[in-house]
Amino acid sequence: MNRQHLFYVYVATSILVLAVLIWLTLATPPDLSQLLPALLFGVLIVFTDTFGVRLPAGMVSLLPMTAVAAYLVMGPVPTGWATFVGTLIYGTIRLRWAEQLELPPIEDGKAFTTILTANITIHTSSILTGGAVFRLLGGETPLESVSLPQILPLITLGLTYLAVNHLTISPAIATRGRKALQTYLRSLPNLLFYEGGPLIFAPLVALIYTQLGMVLFILFALLVTISSLITRGLAITSRRLERRVKELGSLQAVGQALSASLNLDRILEAIHTQVAALMPADNFYVALYDSETNEVSFPLAFEDGERKHWRSRSTGQGLTEHILWTHKPLLIQRDVGTTLQEIGIEQIGRPSASWLGVPILAEREPIGAIAIQSYDAPGAYDIPHQEVLVTIASQAAVAIQNARLYERTDEALARRVQELASILRTASEGIMLFGRNWQILAANRALASFLGMAQIELVGQKLDALQLDHDQSLITLIGYTPESLRSDCQETAKGDALHKQTIVVPGPPERHVERTLTPVQGQEGEITGWLLVLRDISEEVKLAQLREDMMHMLVHDLRSPLTVLRGSLEMIELAVDDGKLEDVRFLEQMAQRGSDRMLRMVNELLDISELESGELPLHPEAVEAESLLRDISTRLRPLATEAHITINMLIAPNLPLLYVDPKFIDRVLHNLVDNAIKFTPDDGHVKLWAKPDPENADSVLVGVTDTGPGIPPQERHRVFEKFQQTSVTGRRVGTGLGLPFCKLTVEAHGGQIWVESEVGKGSTFIMRLPAKPET
């Protein structure tokens, strides 16, 4: 059952109780002589209900005793009406003077109606039901004496009243949630004691009225009134004292928790725990203000008792910003929306019924705010709550400031450590930090890999004492002797901030290493150690040598055709001057071959560059392998004939068409056959062949086989690299560009190329080229 249903239930039951009262009045009209006692008992009911004592689970009062005594004097109808009207008057008093009388506040009109009808139902139905049971057991009113047969009806009357009372109120307790229900059940023995104990005096009150008369009854009523006021005053004083003791204990606990930790989350959780112990804090948050970014963050927030994650935001015109800018606490007990409009504050988030917020000030500057709010209970917070929250905020200010400074320092340190670790971990250079006593303080993974040992085995060792697995000392491996290392350290200490050398570390493989030694200085400029960086430059040395060889080769290879071209042109000029026109044709052909060779070399360099970058466009088409091989054979047969080399062709039958760019594959075949002729001795053979691929039906194998000297096994992996030459000599020196062009071109078609060779018997270059898919 929710609160909406509860409203309708109590309204309906209160109407039902009223109907029962009317029916009883019509059935058994009361005597007019009972009007005065009904008035007196009605006043007592209003007074005892108003000046009750508040317990954690609710209010307790002398109302049960008063109602039972009224029943024993007047019977059901007058007592029912006195209880009904008295409860109605109490509800009106509570609505008007709840704060002055320190009664529980009423949220709104609907809540007032629910509470009023619930009280009417609870108290009136309890006395009517208890009275009915009393009469069933033989009890009679008015009570003029107490005999043994009347004891059971009297006891039953009080017990029935209490039972119906608490059964009727239980739905209202259940709608407040599990926590409220548990509190009610824990307090039930105390409630029964405070309300049930005085019931034994109800027969005495009735006897005073019936036996001693109205005057003594009024005196007794005044005595009860004074006792109620004294009891209530003592209860209020006790509650205030208990609250103050609890506040002091919580403030001490907060102080201890704040001084014991530099962790911001723990500090904020400690604040919430202690605030929740002193006041309603199901809706609670701590806001922190960053003056640099002008933003407000919410590291801790609760809504309806559950922790929430609120996003940070720029400062605006909300309640949080108001107490930050004014540096003053703000308590809004009710009409929060109206108050916000009056002071020009923007409503941010869910509207509240009551709100309390205090600033967190560090050296008079706002660093945050603590706020609590109730979404459905006006007057949930008061001035004592504000005073306690101000004290907690002042204690929290120093702790939060220290925690934030510690967090920033810790973050900066962690970031520096992480950056250093990341640099050491990702650097390709070997890095070693060692102290003045030559003890290794730090070493990265690259250095451990360079030395061939575990990284953890390096740290803590001494440079001149560490021996590696291959019976070589660490200091020797990095190109030092103890004397030379000491000398270099002394030189850097004198002012040479950087000492860089290139050393050769023996292999295999042999490595060229750039070694840099630099001093590490402390805050006051003193040298605390040295940083040694080892950078493997073997590849750079190799590339530099390769560039030098390439330049030499290009100069050599370009000079030869240029010399032929220039000589041919000079001879053509002489032949023309001498009138020997028959020699011009021959000389022109020589010049043409020289220029073709230079152009082919330049084109191969450009094509290789474009193939490597993937920018050379291919235009594949269906072409017969036989036609490609036959064109190459015809073109290069004169060159082979000059060397007494035979070119043969072997084409498998029913061979599928190739799907390639014929221009580029023609150049690939030209390079392969030209190489075969170059390295095949006189009277040798070169075979061009094509056959289906046994491993892939969508490709064709095309190869060139020669009877040359073969390629040594240790050199085969280099034949497709640029500017590489094998130890095998041919009829002429190549550029080292033909086979790399072949490899890149074939792979650009999605194919493969490799070499199979046997020293002394020849070599075979094989290509796997794509076939035209069947349609």
Coordinates of C-alpha atoms in Angstrom, one line a residue, residues 39-603:
L39 CA -17.3 18.2 27.5
L40 CA -14.8 17.7 30.4
F41 CA -13.5 14.4 29.0
G42 CA -13.3 16.0 25.5
V43 CA -11.1 18.7 26.9
L44 CA -8.9 16.1 28.7
I45 CA -8.7 14.1 25.4
V46 CA -7.5 17.2 23.5
F47 CA -5.0 18.2 26.2
T48 CA -3.5 14.7 26.7
D49 CA -3.3 14.2 23.0
T50 CA -1.6 17.6 22.5
F51 CA 0.9 17.4 25.3
G52 CA 2.2 13.9 24.7
V53 CA 5.8 12.7 24.8
R54 CA 7.6 12.1 21.5
L55 CA 9.4 8.8 21.1
P56 CA 11.5 7.6 18.1
A57 CA 8.4 5.7 16.7
G58 CA 5.8 8.3 17.5
M59 CA 3.9 10.2 20.2
V60 CA 2.7 8.6 23.5
S61 CA 0.2 10.3 25.9
L62 CA -2.4 9.7 28.5
L63 CA -5.1 9.6 25.8
P64 CA -5.8 5.8 26.2
M65 CA -6.3 6.2 30.0
T66 CA -8.5 9.3 29.4
A67 CA -10.6 7.6 26.8
V68 CA -11.1 4.4 28.8
A69 CA -12.0 6.4 31.9
A70 CA -14.5 8.4 29.8
Y71 CA -16.1 5.1 28.6
L72 CA -16.4 3.8 32.2
V73 CA -18.2 7.0 33.2
M74 CA -20.4 7.8 30.1
G75 CA -20.7 4.7 28.0
P76 CA -20.1 4.3 24.2
V77 CA -22.0 7.1 22.5
P78 CA -20.8 10.1 24.6
T79 CA -17.3 8.7 24.8
G80 CA -17.2 8.1 21.0
W81 CA -18.3 11.6 20.3
A82 CA -15.9 13.1 22.8
T83 CA -13.0 11.1 21.3
F84 CA -14.1 12.0 17.7
V85 CA -14.4 15.7 18.3
G86 CA -11.4 15.9 20.6
T87 CA -9.2 14.2 18.0
L88 CA -10.6 16.7 15.4
I89 CA -9.7 19.6 17.6
Y90 CA -6.2 18.2 18.2
G91 CA -5.6 18.0 14.5
T92 CA -6.5 21.6 14.0
I93 CA -4.2 22.7 16.9
R94 CA -1.4 20.6 15.3
L95 CA -1.9 22.3 12.0
R96 CA -1.8 25.8 13.4
W97 CA 0.7 25.6 16.3
A98 CA 2.9 22.5 15.6
E99 CA 6.2 24.4 15.7
Q100 CA 5.4 26.3 18.9
L101 CA 4.2 23.1 20.6
E102 CA 7.1 21.1 19.2
L103 CA 4.7 18.7 17.5
P104 CA 5.7 16.7 14.4
P105 CA 5.2 19.1 11.3
I106 CA 2.5 18.4 8.7
E107 CA 3.7 18.4 5.1
D108 CA 0.7 19.6 3.2
G109 CA -3.1 19.6 3.0
K110 CA -3.3 16.0 1.8
A111 CA -1.0 14.9 4.6
F112 CA -3.1 16.8 7.1
T113 CA -6.2 15.1 6.0
T114 CA -4.5 11.7 6.1
I115 CA -3.2 12.3 9.6
L116 CA -6.5 13.7 10.9
T117 CA -8.7 10.9 9.5
A118 CA -6.1 8.3 10.7
N119 CA -6.2 9.7 14.3
I120 CA -10.0 9.8 14.2
T121 CA -10.2 6.2 13.0
I122 CA -7.5 4.9 15.4
H123 CA -8.8 6.5 18.6
T124 CA -12.5 6.3 18.0
S125 CA -12.6 2.8 16.7
S126 CA -10.3 1.6 19.5
I127 CA -12.6 2.9 22.3
L128 CA -15.8 1.7 20.5
T129 CA -14.3 -1.8 19.9
G130 CA -12.9 -2.0 23.4
G131 CA -16.2 -0.9 24.8
A132 CA -18.1 -3.5 22.8
V133 CA -15.8 -6.3 24.1
F134 CA -16.2 -4.9 27.6
R135 CA -20.0 -5.2 27.4
L136 CA -19.9 -8.7 25.9
L137 CA -17.9 -9.8 29.0
G138 CA -20.5 -8.3 31.3
G139 CA -19.0 -4.9 32.0
E140 CA -21.4 -2.1 33.0
T141 CA -21.3 1.7 32.9
P142 CA -21.2 4.0 34.8
L143 CA -18.6 2.3 36.9
E144 CA -19.5 2.8 40.6
S145 CA -17.4 0.1 42.2
V146 CA -14.8 -2.5 41.3
S147 CA -15.6 -6.1 42.1
L148 CA -13.9 -9.4 41.2
P149 CA -16.2 -10.2 38.3
Q150 CA -15.5 -6.8 36.8
I151 CA -11.7 -7.2 36.7
L152 CA -11.6 -9.3 33.5
P153 CA -13.9 -6.9 31.5
L154 CA -11.8 -3.9 32.7
I155 CA -8.5 -5.6 31.7
T156 CA -10.0 -6.7 28.4
L157 CA -11.2 -3.1 27.7
G158 CA -7.7 -1.7 28.0
L159 CA -6.0 -4.5 26.0
T160 CA -8.6 -4.3 23.2
Y161 CA -8.1 -0.6 23.0
L162 CA -4.3 -0.9 22.7
A163 CA -4.6 -3.8 20.2
V164 CA -7.0 -2.0 17.9
N165 CA -5.0 1.2 18.2
H166 CA -1.7 -0.4 17.0
L167 CA -3.3 -2.6 14.4
T168 CA -5.0 0.4 12.9
I169 CA -1.9 2.5 12.8
S170 CA 0.3 -0.3 11.3
P171 CA -0.6 0.5 7.6
A172 CA 0.6 4.1 8.1
I173 CA 3.9 2.8 9.6
A174 CA 4.4 0.3 6.7
T175 CA 4.1 3.1 4.1
R176 CA 7.1 4.9 5.6
G177 CA 9.5 2.2 4.5
R178 CA 11.3 -0.8 6.0
K179 CA 13.5 1.3 8.2
A180 CA 10.5 3.1 9.8
L181 CA 8.8 -0.3 10.4
Q182 CA 11.9 -1.7 12.0
T183 CA 12.1 1.4 14.3
Y184 CA 8.4 1.0 15.2
L185 CA 8.8 -2.7 16.1
R186 CA 11.9 -2.0 18.2
S187 CA 10.0 0.8 20.1
L188 CA 6.7 -1.2 20.5
P189 CA 7.5 -2.5 24.0
N190 CA 8.2 1.1 25.2
L191 CA 5.0 2.4 23.5
L192 CA 2.9 -0.3 25.2
F193 CA 4.6 0.5 28.5
Y194 CA 4.0 4.3 28.4
E195 CA 0.4 4.0 27.1
G196 CA -0.6 0.7 28.8
G197 CA 0.8 1.5 32.2
P198 CA -1.5 4.4 33.0
L199 CA -4.6 2.4 32.0
I200 CA -4.7 0.8 35.5
F201 CA -5.7 4.3 36.8
A202 CA -8.6 4.6 34.4
P203 CA -11.1 2.8 36.8
L204 CA -9.8 5.2 39.6
V205 CA -10.6 8.2 37.4
A206 CA -14.1 6.9 36.7
L207 CA -14.7 6.1 40.4
I208 CA -13.6 9.7 41.4
Y209 CA -16.2 11.1 39.1
T210 CA -19.0 8.7 40.0
Q211 CA -18.3 8.5 43.8
L212 CA -16.7 11.7 44.8
G213 CA -18.4 14.2 42.6
M214 CA -17.6 16.8 40.0
V215 CA -15.4 19.1 42.1
L216 CA -12.9 16.4 43.1
F217 CA -12.9 15.1 39.5
I218 CA -12.0 18.6 38.3
L219 CA -9.2 18.8 40.9
F220 CA -8.0 15.3 39.8
A221 CA -8.1 16.5 36.1
L222 CA -6.0 19.5 37.0
L223 CA -3.5 17.2 38.7
V224 CA -3.4 15.0 35.6
T225 CA -2.9 18.1 33.5
I226 CA 0.0 19.4 35.7
S227 CA 1.5 15.9 35.7
S228 CA 1.3 15.8 31.9
L229 CA 2.9 19.2 31.5
I230 CA 5.7 18.3 33.9
T231 CA 6.3 14.9 32.2
R232 CA 6.3 16.5 28.8
G233 CA 8.7 19.2 29.9
L234 CA 11.1 16.6 31.4
A235 CA 10.8 14.6 28.2
I236 CA 11.6 17.6 26.0
T237 CA 14.5 18.5 28.2
S238 CA 15.8 14.9 28.2
R239 CA 15.4 14.7 24.5
R240 CA 17.3 18.0 24.0
L241 CA 20.1 16.8 26.4
E242 CA 20.2 13.5 24.6
R243 CA 20.4 15.2 21.3
R244 CA 23.2 17.5 22.5
V245 CA 25.2 14.6 23.9
K246 CA 24.7 12.7 20.6
E247 CA 25.8 15.8 18.7
L248 CA 29.0 16.2 20.8
G249 CA 29.8 12.5 20.3
S250 CA 29.3 12.7 16.6
L251 CA 31.3 15.9 16.4
Q252 CA 34.1 14.1 18.2
A253 CA 33.8 11.1 15.9
V254 CA 33.9 13.5 12.9
G255 CA 37.0 15.2 14.2
Q256 CA 38.8 11.9 14.8
A257 CA 37.8 10.5 11.4
L258 CA 38.9 13.7 9.6
S259 CA 42.3 13.9 11.4
A260 CA 43.0 10.2 10.8
S261 CA 42.8 10.2 7.0
L262 CA 44.0 12.1 3.9
N263 CA 41.7 10.2 1.6
L264 CA 39.0 12.5 0.4
D265 CA 36.4 9.7 -0.2
R266 CA 36.9 8.5 3.4
I267 CA 36.6 12.0 4.8
L268 CA 33.3 12.6 3.0
E269 CA 31.9 9.3 4.0
A270 CA 32.7 10.0 7.6
I271 CA 30.9 13.3 7.4
H272 CA 27.8 11.7 5.9
T273 CA 27.8 8.9 8.5
Q274 CA 27.9 11.4 11.4
V275 CA 25.4 13.8 9.9
A276 CA 23.0 10.9 9.2
A277 CA 23.3 9.9 12.9
L278 CA 22.1 13.4 14.0
M279 CA 19.5 14.4 11.4
P280 CA 17.6 13.1 8.4
A281 CA 20.3 12.7 5.7
D282 CA 18.7 10.4 3.1
N283 CA 19.1 13.3 0.7
F284 CA 22.6 14.7 1.3
Y285 CA 25.5 16.0 -0.8
V286 CA 28.9 17.5 -0.6
A287 CA 29.9 20.0 -3.3
L288 CA 33.5 21.0 -3.9
Y289 CA 34.3 24.3 -5.7
D290 CA 37.3 24.7 -8.0
S291 CA 38.2 28.3 -8.3
E292 CA 40.6 27.7 -11.3
T293 CA 37.9 26.2 -13.5
N294 CA 34.9 27.9 -11.8
E295 CA 33.2 24.5 -11.6
V296 CA 31.3 22.7 -8.8
S297 CA 31.8 18.9 -8.5
F298 CA 29.8 16.5 -6.3
P299 CA 32.1 13.7 -5.0
L300 CA 29.4 12.5 -2.6
A301 CA 25.6 12.6 -3.1
F302 CA 22.7 10.6 -1.8
E303 CA 19.1 10.6 -2.9
D304 CA 16.5 8.7 -1.0
G305 CA 19.2 6.9 0.9
E306 CA 21.0 5.6 -2.2
R307 CA 24.4 6.9 -3.4
K308 CA 24.2 8.8 -6.7
H309 CA 26.8 10.0 -9.2
W310 CA 26.2 13.7 -10.1
R311 CA 28.1 15.3 -12.9
S312 CA 30.3 18.3 -12.3
R313 CA 28.9 21.6 -13.7
S314 CA 29.9 25.2 -14.2
T315 CA 28.7 27.5 -11.4
G316 CA 25.3 29.0 -11.8
Q317 CA 22.6 30.6 -9.6
G318 CA 21.6 27.6 -7.5
L319 CA 21.4 27.1 -3.8
T320 CA 24.9 25.7 -3.6
E321 CA 26.4 28.7 -5.3
H322 CA 24.4 31.0 -3.1
I323 CA 26.0 29.8 0.1
L324 CA 29.4 29.7 -1.6
W325 CA 29.2 33.3 -2.6
T326 CA 27.6 34.6 0.6
H327 CA 29.8 32.5 2.9
K328 CA 26.7 32.0 5.1
P329 CA 24.5 29.0 6.0
L330 CA 21.0 28.9 4.7
L331 CA 18.0 27.1 6.4
I332 CA 14.7 26.9 4.5
Q333 CA 12.2 25.0 6.7
R334 CA 9.2 25.2 4.3
D335 CA 8.0 26.9 1.2
V336 CA 11.4 26.4 -0.5
G337 CA 10.1 27.4 -4.0
T338 CA 8.7 30.7 -2.6
T339 CA 12.0 31.5 -0.8
L340 CA 14.0 30.8 -3.9
Q341 CA 12.0 33.3 -5.9
E342 CA 12.4 35.9 -3.2
I343 CA 16.2 35.7 -3.1
G344 CA 16.5 35.2 -6.8
I345 CA 17.9 31.6 -6.8
E346 CA 17.4 29.2 -9.6
Q347 CA 15.8 25.9 -8.9
I348 CA 18.3 23.2 -9.9
G349 CA 17.2 19.6 -9.7
R350 CA 14.3 18.1 -7.8
P351 CA 12.2 20.6 -5.7
S352 CA 12.6 20.3 -1.9
A353 CA 10.2 20.6 0.9
S354 CA 12.9 21.8 3.3
W355 CA 16.6 22.5 2.7
L356 CA 19.7 23.2 4.8
G357 CA 23.1 24.1 3.5
V358 CA 26.4 25.4 5.0
P359 CA 29.6 26.6 3.3
I360 CA 32.9 24.9 3.8
L361 CA 35.4 27.7 4.3
A362 CA 39.2 27.4 4.3
E363 CA 40.9 30.6 5.3
R364 CA 37.6 32.5 4.7
E365 CA 37.6 31.2 1.1
P366 CA 34.8 28.8 -0.1
I367 CA 36.0 25.4 -1.1
G368 CA 32.7 23.6 -1.0
A369 CA 29.3 23.1 0.7
I370 CA 27.4 20.5 2.7
A371 CA 23.7 20.3 2.1
I372 CA 20.8 18.2 3.3
Q373 CA 17.2 18.3 2.1
S374 CA 13.9 16.7 2.5
Y375 CA 11.6 16.3 -0.6
D376 CA 8.4 15.6 1.4
A377 CA 8.8 16.9 5.0
P378 CA 8.6 20.6 5.7
G379 CA 10.3 21.6 8.9
A380 CA 12.6 18.6 8.8
Y381 CA 15.6 20.8 9.9
D382 CA 15.9 23.5 12.6
I383 CA 18.5 25.9 14.0
P384 CA 20.3 23.2 16.2
H385 CA 20.7 21.2 13.0
Q386 CA 22.2 24.2 11.3
E387 CA 24.6 24.8 14.2
V388 CA 25.8 21.2 14.1
L389 CA 26.3 21.3 10.4
V390 CA 28.3 24.5 10.6
T391 CA 30.6 22.9 13.2
I392 CA 31.0 19.8 11.0
A393 CA 31.8 22.0 8.0
S394 CA 34.4 23.9 9.8
Q395 CA 36.1 20.7 10.9
A396 CA 35.8 19.3 7.4
A397 CA 37.4 22.4 5.7
V398 CA 40.9 21.7 6.9
A399 CA 40.7 18.0 6.3
I400 CA 39.3 18.5 2.8
Q401 CA 41.9 21.1 1.9
N402 CA 44.7 18.8 3.2
A403 CA 43.3 15.8 1.3
R404 CA 43.0 17.8 -2.0
L405 CA 46.6 19.1 -1.6
Y406 CA 47.8 15.6 -0.9
E407 CA 45.8 14.2 -3.8
R408 CA 47.3 16.7 -6.2
T409 CA 50.8 16.0 -4.9
D410 CA 50.2 12.3 -5.0
E411 CA 48.7 12.6 -8.5
A412 CA 51.7 14.7 -9.7
L413 CA 54.1 12.2 -8.2
A414 CA 52.3 9.2 -9.7
R415 CA 52.2 11.0 -13.0
R416 CA 55.9 11.6 -13.0
V417 CA 56.6 8.1 -12.0
Q418 CA 54.3 6.8 -14.6
E419 CA 55.8 9.0 -17.3
L420 CA 59.3 7.9 -16.3
A421 CA 58.2 4.2 -16.3
S422 CA 56.5 4.7 -19.6
I423 CA 59.6 6.3 -21.1
L424 CA 61.9 3.6 -19.8
R425 CA 59.5 0.9 -20.9
T426 CA 58.8 2.2 -24.5
A427 CA 62.2 3.6 -25.3
S428 CA 64.1 1.5 -27.9
E429 CA 67.4 2.7 -26.4
G430 CA 69.0 0.8 -23.5
I431 CA 68.8 3.1 -20.5
M432 CA 70.8 2.6 -17.2
L433 CA 70.9 4.8 -14.2
F434 CA 73.8 4.1 -11.7
G435 CA 74.9 5.9 -8.6
R436 CA 78.3 7.2 -7.5
N437 CA 79.2 3.8 -6.2
W438 CA 78.4 2.3 -9.6
Q439 CA 75.4 0.5 -8.3
I440 CA 72.6 0.1 -10.9
L441 CA 69.6 2.0 -9.7
A442 CA 67.3 1.6 -12.8
A443 CA 67.4 -0.2 -16.1
N444 CA 64.8 -0.6 -18.8
R445 CA 63.7 -3.6 -20.8
A446 CA 65.6 -2.6 -23.9
L447 CA 68.9 -2.6 -22.0
A448 CA 68.1 -6.0 -20.5
S449 CA 67.4 -7.4 -24.0
F450 CA 70.6 -5.8 -25.3
L451 CA 72.6 -7.5 -22.5
G452 CA 70.7 -10.8 -22.9
M453 CA 69.6 -11.0 -19.2
A454 CA 66.5 -10.4 -17.1
Q455 CA 65.7 -6.8 -16.2
I456 CA 65.2 -7.6 -12.5
E457 CA 68.7 -9.1 -12.3
L458 CA 70.3 -5.7 -13.2
V459 CA 68.8 -3.4 -10.5
G460 CA 70.9 -3.3 -7.4
Q461 CA 74.0 -4.9 -9.0
K462 CA 77.4 -3.1 -9.4
L463 CA 78.7 -2.4 -12.9
D464 CA 82.2 -3.7 -12.2
A465 CA 81.1 -6.8 -10.4
L466 CA 78.2 -8.1 -12.6
Q467 CA 79.2 -11.1 -14.8
L468 CA 77.0 -12.2 -17.7
D469 CA 76.2 -15.8 -18.7
H470 CA 78.8 -15.8 -21.5
D471 CA 81.7 -15.2 -19.1
Q472 CA 81.9 -11.5 -20.0
S473 CA 81.5 -8.7 -17.5
L474 CA 78.8 -6.1 -18.0
I475 CA 81.3 -3.2 -18.0
T476 CA 83.2 -4.9 -20.8
L477 CA 80.1 -5.5 -22.9
I478 CA 79.2 -1.8 -22.9
G479 CA 82.7 -1.0 -24.1
Y480 CA 84.3 0.2 -20.9
T481 CA 87.0 -0.8 -18.5
P482 CA 86.8 0.2 -14.9
E483 CA 89.5 2.8 -15.6
S484 CA 87.9 4.3 -18.7
L485 CA 84.5 4.5 -17.1
R486 CA 85.9 6.3 -14.1
S487 CA 87.7 8.6 -16.5
D488 CA 84.6 9.4 -18.5
C489 CA 82.6 10.0 -15.3
Q490 CA 85.2 12.4 -14.0
E491 CA 85.2 14.3 -17.4
T492 CA 81.4 14.8 -17.3
A493 CA 81.6 15.9 -13.7
K494 CA 84.1 18.7 -14.6
G495 CA 81.6 20.3 -17.0
D496 CA 81.4 18.1 -20.1
A497 CA 77.6 17.5 -19.7
L498 CA 77.5 14.9 -22.4
H499 CA 80.0 12.2 -23.4
K500 CA 79.0 10.5 -26.7
Q501 CA 81.0 7.7 -28.4
T502 CA 80.4 5.0 -31.0
I503 CA 81.6 1.5 -30.1
V504 CA 81.5 -1.8 -31.8
V505 CA 80.1 -4.7 -29.7
P506 CA 81.3 -8.1 -30.9
G507 CA 78.7 -10.5 -32.1
P508 CA 77.3 -12.5 -33.5
P509 CA 76.0 -10.4 -35.0
E510 CA 78.4 -7.5 -34.6
R511 CA 76.6 -4.4 -33.5
H512 CA 77.4 -0.7 -33.8
V513 CA 76.3 1.2 -30.6
E514 CA 76.2 4.9 -29.8
R515 CA 77.0 5.2 -26.1
T516 CA 76.0 8.4 -24.3
L517 CA 77.0 9.2 -20.7
T518 CA 75.6 12.2 -18.8
P519 CA 75.6 13.2 -15.2
V520 CA 72.5 13.3 -13.0
Q521 CA 72.3 16.3 -10.7
G522 CA 70.4 16.8 -7.4
Q523 CA 68.4 19.9 -6.4
E524 CA 71.5 21.8 -5.3
G525 CA 73.5 20.9 -8.4
E526 CA 75.5 18.0 -6.9
I527 CA 76.1 14.9 -9.0
T528 CA 74.2 12.0 -7.6
G529 CA 74.8 9.5 -10.4
W530 CA 75.1 9.0 -14.1
L531 CA 72.7 8.1 -16.9
L532 CA 74.1 5.8 -19.6
V533 CA 72.1 5.4 -22.9
L534 CA 73.0 2.7 -25.4
R535 CA 71.5 3.2 -28.9
D536 CA 71.9 0.4 -31.5
I537 CA 72.9 2.2 -34.7
S538 CA 73.8 -1.0 -36.6
E539 CA 70.8 -0.5 -39.0
E540 CA 71.8 3.2 -39.5
V541 CA 75.4 2.1 -40.3
K542 CA 74.1 -0.5 -42.7
L543 CA 71.8 2.0 -44.4
A544 CA 74.6 4.5 -44.7
Q545 CA 76.8 1.9 -46.3
L546 CA 73.9 0.9 -48.5
R547 CA 73.4 4.5 -49.6
E548 CA 77.1 4.8 -50.4
D549 CA 77.1 1.5 -52.4
M550 CA 73.9 2.6 -54.2
M551 CA 75.4 6.0 -55.1
H552 CA 78.6 4.2 -56.3
M553 CA 76.5 1.7 -58.3
L554 CA 74.2 4.3 -59.8
V555 CA 77.2 6.5 -60.8
H556 CA 78.9 3.4 -62.3
D557 CA 75.8 2.1 -64.1
L558 CA 74.8 5.4 -65.4
R559 CA 78.3 6.3 -66.5
S560 CA 78.7 3.2 -68.8
P561 CA 75.6 3.9 -70.9
L562 CA 76.3 7.6 -70.9
T563 CA 79.9 6.9 -72.1
V564 CA 78.5 4.7 -74.9
L565 CA 75.9 7.3 -75.8
R566 CA 78.4 10.2 -75.8
G567 CA 81.0 8.1 -77.8
S568 CA 78.3 7.0 -80.3
L569 CA 77.3 10.6 -80.8
E570 CA 80.9 11.7 -81.3
M571 CA 81.5 8.9 -83.8
I572 CA 78.3 9.7 -85.6
E573 CA 79.5 13.3 -86.0
L574 CA 82.9 12.0 -87.3
A575 CA 81.2 9.5 -89.7
V576 CA 79.0 12.2 -91.1
D577 CA 82.0 14.5 -91.6
D578 CA 84.0 11.8 -93.3
G579 CA 81.0 10.7 -95.4
K580 CA 80.9 7.2 -93.9
L581 CA 77.1 7.1 -93.8
E582 CA 77.0 3.3 -93.6
D583 CA 78.5 3.4 -90.1
V584 CA 75.8 5.9 -88.8
R585 CA 73.1 3.2 -88.5
F586 CA 75.3 1.0 -86.4
L587 CA 76.4 3.9 -84.2
E588 CA 72.8 5.1 -83.8
Q589 CA 71.8 1.6 -82.6
M590 CA 74.5 1.7 -80.0
A591 CA 73.3 5.1 -78.8
Q592 CA 69.8 3.8 -78.7
R593 CA 70.7 0.8 -76.5
G594 CA 72.6 3.1 -74.1
S595 CA 69.7 5.5 -73.7
D596 CA 67.3 2.5 -73.3
R597 CA 69.4 1.1 -70.6
M598 CA 69.5 4.4 -68.7
L599 CA 65.7 4.9 -69.2
R600 CA 65.0 1.4 -67.9
M601 CA 67.1 2.0 -64.8
V602 CA 65.3 5.3 -64.0
N603 CA 61.9 3.7 -64.7

